[in-house]
Coordinates of C-alpha atoms in Angstrom, one line a residue:
M28 CA 41.7 -135.9 -74.5
E29 CA 45.5 -135.7 -74.8
D30 CA 46.4 -136.3 -71.8
D31 CA 44.1 -139.6 -71.7
E32 CA 46.5 -140.8 -74.7
K33 CA 49.5 -140.0 -72.8
K34 CA 48.1 -142.2 -69.7
K35 CA 47.9 -144.8 -72.6
K36 CA 51.1 -145.5 -73.5
K37 CA 52.8 -145.3 -70.0
S38 CA 53.2 -148.8 -69.3
R39 CA 51.6 -151.0 -66.6
V40 CA 54.1 -151.5 -64.4
L41 CA 54.8 -154.9 -61.2
I42 CA 57.3 -154.4 -59.1
I43 CA 58.3 -157.1 -56.5
G44 CA 59.6 -156.2 -53.0
A45 CA 57.2 -153.5 -52.6
T46 CA 57.0 -153.3 -49.0
G47 CA 60.6 -153.1 -48.3
R48 CA 62.6 -149.2 -48.0
L49 CA 63.6 -149.2 -52.1
G50 CA 60.5 -151.3 -53.4
Y51 CA 58.2 -148.8 -51.3
S52 CA 60.1 -145.6 -53.1
L53 CA 59.5 -147.4 -56.0
T54 CA 56.2 -148.0 -56.3
R55 CA 55.5 -144.9 -55.0
F56 CA 57.0 -142.9 -57.9
S57 CA 55.4 -145.6 -60.4
I58 CA 52.0 -144.7 -59.5
E59 CA 52.5 -141.0 -59.0
S60 CA 54.7 -140.7 -62.9
G61 CA 51.0 -142.2 -64.1
H62 CA 52.2 -146.0 -64.6
P63 CA 49.0 -148.3 -64.1
T64 CA 51.1 -150.3 -60.7
F65 CA 51.0 -153.4 -59.1
A66 CA 52.4 -154.8 -56.5
L67 CA 53.1 -158.0 -55.7
I68 CA 52.2 -159.2 -52.3
R69 CA 53.0 -162.4 -50.0
N70 CA 50.8 -161.3 -47.5
P71 CA 47.6 -159.9 -48.2
T72 CA 47.2 -158.2 -44.4
L73 CA 47.0 -154.0 -44.9
S74 CA 50.2 -152.5 -42.9
D75 CA 49.8 -148.8 -43.0
S76 CA 52.4 -149.2 -46.1
L77 CA 50.0 -151.4 -48.1
K78 CA 47.7 -149.5 -47.3
S79 CA 49.2 -146.3 -48.6
L80 CA 50.2 -147.6 -51.9
S81 CA 46.2 -149.0 -51.8
D82 CA 44.9 -146.1 -51.6
A83 CA 47.5 -144.0 -53.6
G84 CA 46.1 -146.7 -56.5
V85 CA 48.5 -149.0 -56.8
T86 CA 46.9 -153.0 -57.5
L87 CA 47.7 -155.6 -54.8
L88 CA 48.6 -159.1 -56.0
K89 CA 48.9 -162.1 -53.6
G90 CA 51.7 -164.1 -54.2
S91 CA 55.0 -164.7 -54.1
L92 CA 58.5 -165.5 -56.5
E93 CA 58.3 -169.0 -55.3
D94 CA 54.6 -169.4 -56.2
E95 CA 54.2 -170.0 -60.4
G96 CA 51.2 -169.6 -60.8
S97 CA 51.0 -166.3 -59.0
L98 CA 53.8 -164.9 -61.0
A99 CA 52.7 -165.5 -64.0
E100 CA 49.1 -164.4 -63.8
A101 CA 51.1 -160.7 -62.4
V102 CA 53.0 -161.4 -65.3
S103 CA 50.4 -161.3 -67.8
K104 CA 49.1 -157.9 -66.3
V105 CA 51.8 -156.0 -67.3
D106 CA 54.6 -154.7 -69.2
V107 CA 57.6 -154.2 -67.3
V108 CA 58.7 -156.0 -63.8
I109 CA 60.6 -154.5 -61.6
S110 CA 62.8 -156.8 -58.7
A111 CA 63.2 -154.7 -55.5
I112 CA 64.2 -157.8 -53.4
P113 CA 66.7 -157.8 -50.8
S114 CA 70.6 -158.8 -52.5
K115 CA 71.1 -161.9 -50.1
H116 CA 67.7 -163.4 -51.9
V117 CA 68.9 -162.5 -55.5
L118 CA 68.8 -166.3 -56.7
D119 CA 64.8 -166.3 -55.8
Q120 CA 64.5 -164.3 -59.2
K121 CA 65.0 -167.1 -61.2
L122 CA 61.9 -168.9 -61.3
L123 CA 60.5 -165.2 -62.4
I124 CA 62.8 -165.0 -65.3
K125 CA 61.4 -168.3 -66.2
V126 CA 57.9 -166.6 -66.0
I127 CA 58.7 -163.8 -67.8
K128 CA 60.4 -165.6 -70.5
Q129 CA 57.6 -167.8 -71.2
A130 CA 54.9 -164.8 -71.3
G131 CA 56.9 -163.1 -74.2
S132 CA 55.3 -160.2 -73.3
I133 CA 57.1 -158.2 -70.6
K134 CA 58.8 -155.0 -72.7
R135 CA 61.6 -154.6 -70.1
F136 CA 63.2 -156.8 -66.9
I137 CA 64.8 -154.2 -64.1
P138 CA 66.0 -157.2 -61.6
A139 CA 67.9 -157.0 -58.3
E140 CA 71.5 -155.5 -59.3
Y141 CA 71.4 -151.9 -57.7
G142 CA 74.8 -151.3 -55.6
A143 CA 78.2 -152.0 -57.2
N144 CA 78.2 -153.3 -61.0
P145 CA 78.4 -157.1 -59.8
D146 CA 80.8 -157.6 -63.3
K147 CA 82.9 -154.8 -62.5
T148 CA 83.5 -155.8 -58.7
Q149 CA 87.3 -157.2 -57.8
V150 CA 86.5 -158.8 -55.0
S151 CA 84.7 -161.9 -55.8
D152 CA 87.6 -164.3 -53.7
L153 CA 86.5 -162.5 -51.0
D154 CA 82.8 -161.5 -51.0
H155 CA 81.1 -165.4 -50.5
G156 CA 79.1 -165.2 -54.0
F157 CA 77.4 -161.5 -52.9
Y158 CA 78.2 -160.7 -56.6
S159 CA 78.2 -163.6 -58.7
K160 CA 75.1 -164.4 -57.9
K161 CA 74.5 -161.2 -59.5
S162 CA 76.2 -161.5 -61.9
E163 CA 74.0 -165.3 -62.5
I164 CA 71.4 -163.6 -62.8
K165 CA 72.7 -161.3 -65.3
R166 CA 74.0 -163.7 -67.6
M167 CA 70.5 -166.0 -67.2
I168 CA 68.6 -163.0 -68.2
E169 CA 70.5 -162.0 -71.4
S170 CA 70.7 -165.8 -72.4
E171 CA 66.7 -166.3 -72.6
G172 CA 66.6 -163.0 -74.6
I173 CA 64.5 -160.9 -72.4
P174 CA 65.0 -157.2 -72.5
Y175 CA 66.3 -155.6 -69.5
T176 CA 68.0 -152.5 -67.9
Y177 CA 70.3 -153.2 -64.6
I178 CA 70.8 -150.5 -62.5
C179 CA 74.2 -149.6 -61.0
C180 CA 74.0 -147.3 -57.8
G181 CA 76.7 -147.7 -56.1
L182 CA 76.0 -147.3 -52.0
F183 CA 72.8 -146.8 -50.7
M184 CA 73.4 -143.7 -48.2
R185 CA 72.0 -145.1 -45.4
I186 CA 74.6 -147.8 -45.8
L187 CA 78.4 -146.8 -44.3
L188 CA 77.5 -143.0 -44.6
P189 CA 75.3 -142.3 -41.5
S190 CA 79.2 -143.9 -39.3
L191 CA 81.1 -142.0 -41.8
V192 CA 82.6 -145.3 -42.8
Q193 CA 83.0 -146.3 -39.6
P194 CA 82.5 -150.1 -38.5
G195 CA 80.7 -150.5 -35.1
L196 CA 80.0 -147.0 -34.9
Q197 CA 75.6 -145.8 -35.8
S198 CA 77.0 -141.8 -36.0
P199 CA 79.7 -140.3 -37.4
P200 CA 82.8 -139.5 -35.3
M201 CA 83.7 -136.5 -33.0
D202 CA 87.2 -137.1 -32.6
K203 CA 89.1 -139.6 -33.9
V204 CA 88.7 -140.9 -38.1
T205 CA 90.1 -144.5 -39.7
V206 CA 90.7 -144.0 -42.6
F207 CA 91.0 -146.7 -45.3
G208 CA 93.6 -147.3 -47.8
D209 CA 95.0 -143.9 -48.9
G210 CA 91.7 -142.2 -48.6
N211 CA 92.0 -140.9 -52.4
V212 CA 89.8 -143.2 -52.8
K213 CA 86.0 -142.6 -54.7
A214 CA 83.0 -143.9 -54.1
V215 CA 79.2 -143.2 -54.9
F216 CA 76.4 -142.6 -52.7
V217 CA 72.6 -142.4 -53.5
N218 CA 69.8 -142.3 -51.7
D219 CA 67.3 -144.8 -52.0
V220 CA 63.9 -142.6 -53.2
D221 CA 66.8 -140.9 -55.6
V222 CA 67.8 -144.5 -57.1
A223 CA 63.8 -144.5 -57.3
A224 CA 63.0 -141.8 -58.9
F225 CA 65.9 -142.8 -62.0
T226 CA 64.8 -146.4 -62.2
I227 CA 61.3 -145.1 -63.1
K228 CA 62.5 -142.7 -65.4
T229 CA 64.0 -145.7 -67.4
I230 CA 60.6 -147.8 -67.6
D231 CA 59.2 -146.1 -71.4
D232 CA 63.1 -144.6 -72.7
P233 CA 64.2 -146.8 -75.1
R234 CA 67.9 -144.9 -75.1
T235 CA 68.2 -147.0 -71.6
L236 CA 66.7 -150.8 -73.0
N237 CA 69.5 -153.5 -73.1
K238 CA 71.7 -151.2 -71.4
T239 CA 73.5 -150.3 -67.8
L240 CA 72.5 -147.4 -66.1
Y241 CA 74.6 -145.9 -63.7
L242 CA 74.1 -143.3 -60.7
R243 CA 76.9 -141.3 -60.4
P244 CA 75.3 -138.2 -58.7
P245 CA 77.7 -135.0 -59.0
G246 CA 78.1 -133.9 -55.0
N247 CA 77.7 -137.6 -54.5
I248 CA 81.1 -138.9 -55.5
C249 CA 83.4 -138.6 -52.5
S250 CA 86.6 -140.4 -50.8
M251 CA 87.2 -141.2 -47.7
N252 CA 89.6 -138.0 -47.2
D253 CA 86.5 -135.7 -49.4
L254 CA 84.0 -137.7 -46.7
V255 CA 86.3 -136.8 -43.4
H256 CA 86.7 -132.9 -45.0
L257 CA 83.0 -132.3 -45.0
W258 CA 82.2 -133.6 -41.7
E259 CA 85.0 -131.7 -40.1
G260 CA 83.5 -128.4 -42.2
K261 CA 79.8 -129.0 -40.2
I262 CA 81.1 -129.9 -36.8
G263 CA 84.1 -127.3 -36.8
K264 CA 86.6 -128.7 -35.8
K265 CA 89.5 -131.4 -37.1
L266 CA 89.5 -135.0 -36.7
E267 CA 92.6 -137.7 -36.0
K268 CA 93.3 -139.1 -38.8
T269 CA 94.2 -143.3 -38.1
F270 CA 95.4 -145.0 -41.6
V271 CA 94.7 -148.9 -42.1
T272 CA 96.7 -150.3 -45.2
E273 CA 95.4 -152.3 -47.6
D274 CA 97.2 -155.1 -46.3
Q275 CA 95.7 -154.6 -42.6
V276 CA 92.2 -154.3 -44.2
L277 CA 92.1 -158.0 -45.6
K278 CA 94.0 -159.8 -42.5
K279 CA 91.2 -158.1 -40.6
I280 CA 88.8 -159.7 -44.1
K281 CA 90.1 -162.9 -43.0
E282 CA 90.4 -162.9 -39.3
T283 CA 86.6 -161.9 -39.4
L284 CA 83.9 -165.0 -39.3
Y285 CA 81.0 -164.4 -42.3
P286 CA 79.1 -162.6 -42.9
D287 CA 80.2 -160.3 -40.1
N288 CA 83.1 -159.5 -42.0
M289 CA 81.3 -158.5 -45.3
E290 CA 80.8 -154.5 -44.1
M291 CA 85.1 -154.5 -44.5
V292 CA 84.6 -156.5 -47.7
F293 CA 82.5 -153.9 -49.1
I294 CA 84.7 -150.8 -47.9
Y295 CA 87.9 -152.6 -49.4
S296 CA 86.0 -152.9 -52.4
V297 CA 84.6 -149.5 -52.7
F298 CA 87.4 -147.4 -50.6
I299 CA 90.4 -149.9 -51.6
K300 CA 89.5 -151.2 -55.2
G301 CA 87.7 -148.5 -56.2
D302 CA 84.9 -150.4 -57.8
H303 CA 82.3 -147.8 -57.9
T304 CA 84.6 -145.4 -60.1
Y305 CA 87.5 -147.1 -61.3
F306 CA 86.3 -147.4 -65.0
D307 CA 84.7 -144.9 -67.3
I308 CA 80.5 -145.6 -68.1
E309 CA 81.1 -144.6 -71.4
S310 CA 83.6 -146.6 -72.6
S311 CA 82.3 -148.9 -70.9
G312 CA 78.6 -149.1 -72.8
G313 CA 77.0 -148.0 -69.7
M314 CA 74.6 -144.7 -69.7
N315 CA 74.9 -142.1 -67.1
G316 CA 71.9 -141.4 -65.3
T317 CA 72.1 -137.7 -64.3
E318 CA 72.7 -136.8 -67.4
L319 CA 70.0 -138.5 -69.1
Y320 CA 67.4 -136.9 -66.6
P321 CA 68.9 -133.4 -65.0
D322 CA 65.4 -133.2 -64.0
V323 CA 66.0 -135.7 -61.1
K324 CA 66.2 -133.9 -57.6
Y325 CA 68.2 -135.9 -55.6
M326 CA 70.0 -136.0 -52.5
T327 CA 73.9 -134.9 -51.9
V328 CA 76.0 -136.4 -49.3
S329 CA 76.5 -133.2 -47.9
E330 CA 72.8 -132.7 -47.1
F331 CA 73.0 -136.3 -45.6
L332 CA 75.9 -135.6 -43.7
D333 CA 73.7 -132.1 -42.6
T334 CA 70.5 -134.9 -41.1
L335 CA 72.8 -135.9 -38.7
L336 CA 73.9 -133.0 -37.0

């Protein structure tokens, strides 16, 4: 009986983007955490991943971010909406925000933020609107008075880390390494699965309502020099370092056509401007996810590098 009462209190959750890597993990954690979970699916054909979600108890709803009717129907079934669509489609959430506002019953919306806090980045003249579009969505959510939680997790480990931040490489270098800036600026890396685990923890937590949750797990806050040192320890040899200055990075960004220059823009943002770590979480009004949820086990950068050996 007590378990039934607990289950009743669990918010009903709608995941948009459940077929993506992050979205799939969010959906799994949501259903495994006891939340009645729904996934908005454009194509009703059951892929292996969708079948596994369905088998786990997830309710699949046909619809899309362009179809107001299907959005309204899906939103009417839940208390919480989580969007995990790709960053390049972030403005596609506008109709969803309109539907959530009209419904008036959503207790929390977690938009497709993730990554760096777009309001804290310092590369707006270089990123072709990548971050300003995310900020636009945030302002829209806030102006409509929609309850929210923003998740800022730095970089997913699958981005930049597999090459040890070496553009053009698919695996870490074994002899020579390029270091951007002085190599001492700290970045944050978090595994997609762990981002999902932290995100689902916030759903019914009043502490994170209308707040930004930052993920800066100890062991995952690393400078380029830290990364090189870690990798050298694992392969048992020193790498020959070449340092690239800020001016050289900017020159490379300006000489490279969009979108091919975006990898260097992210490197500039993270490892030269320090957009993940130049500010203090608490003084900026945010919440520290690893402090709020110490029970969440996460992969460290060192453990991720072990998988590349």
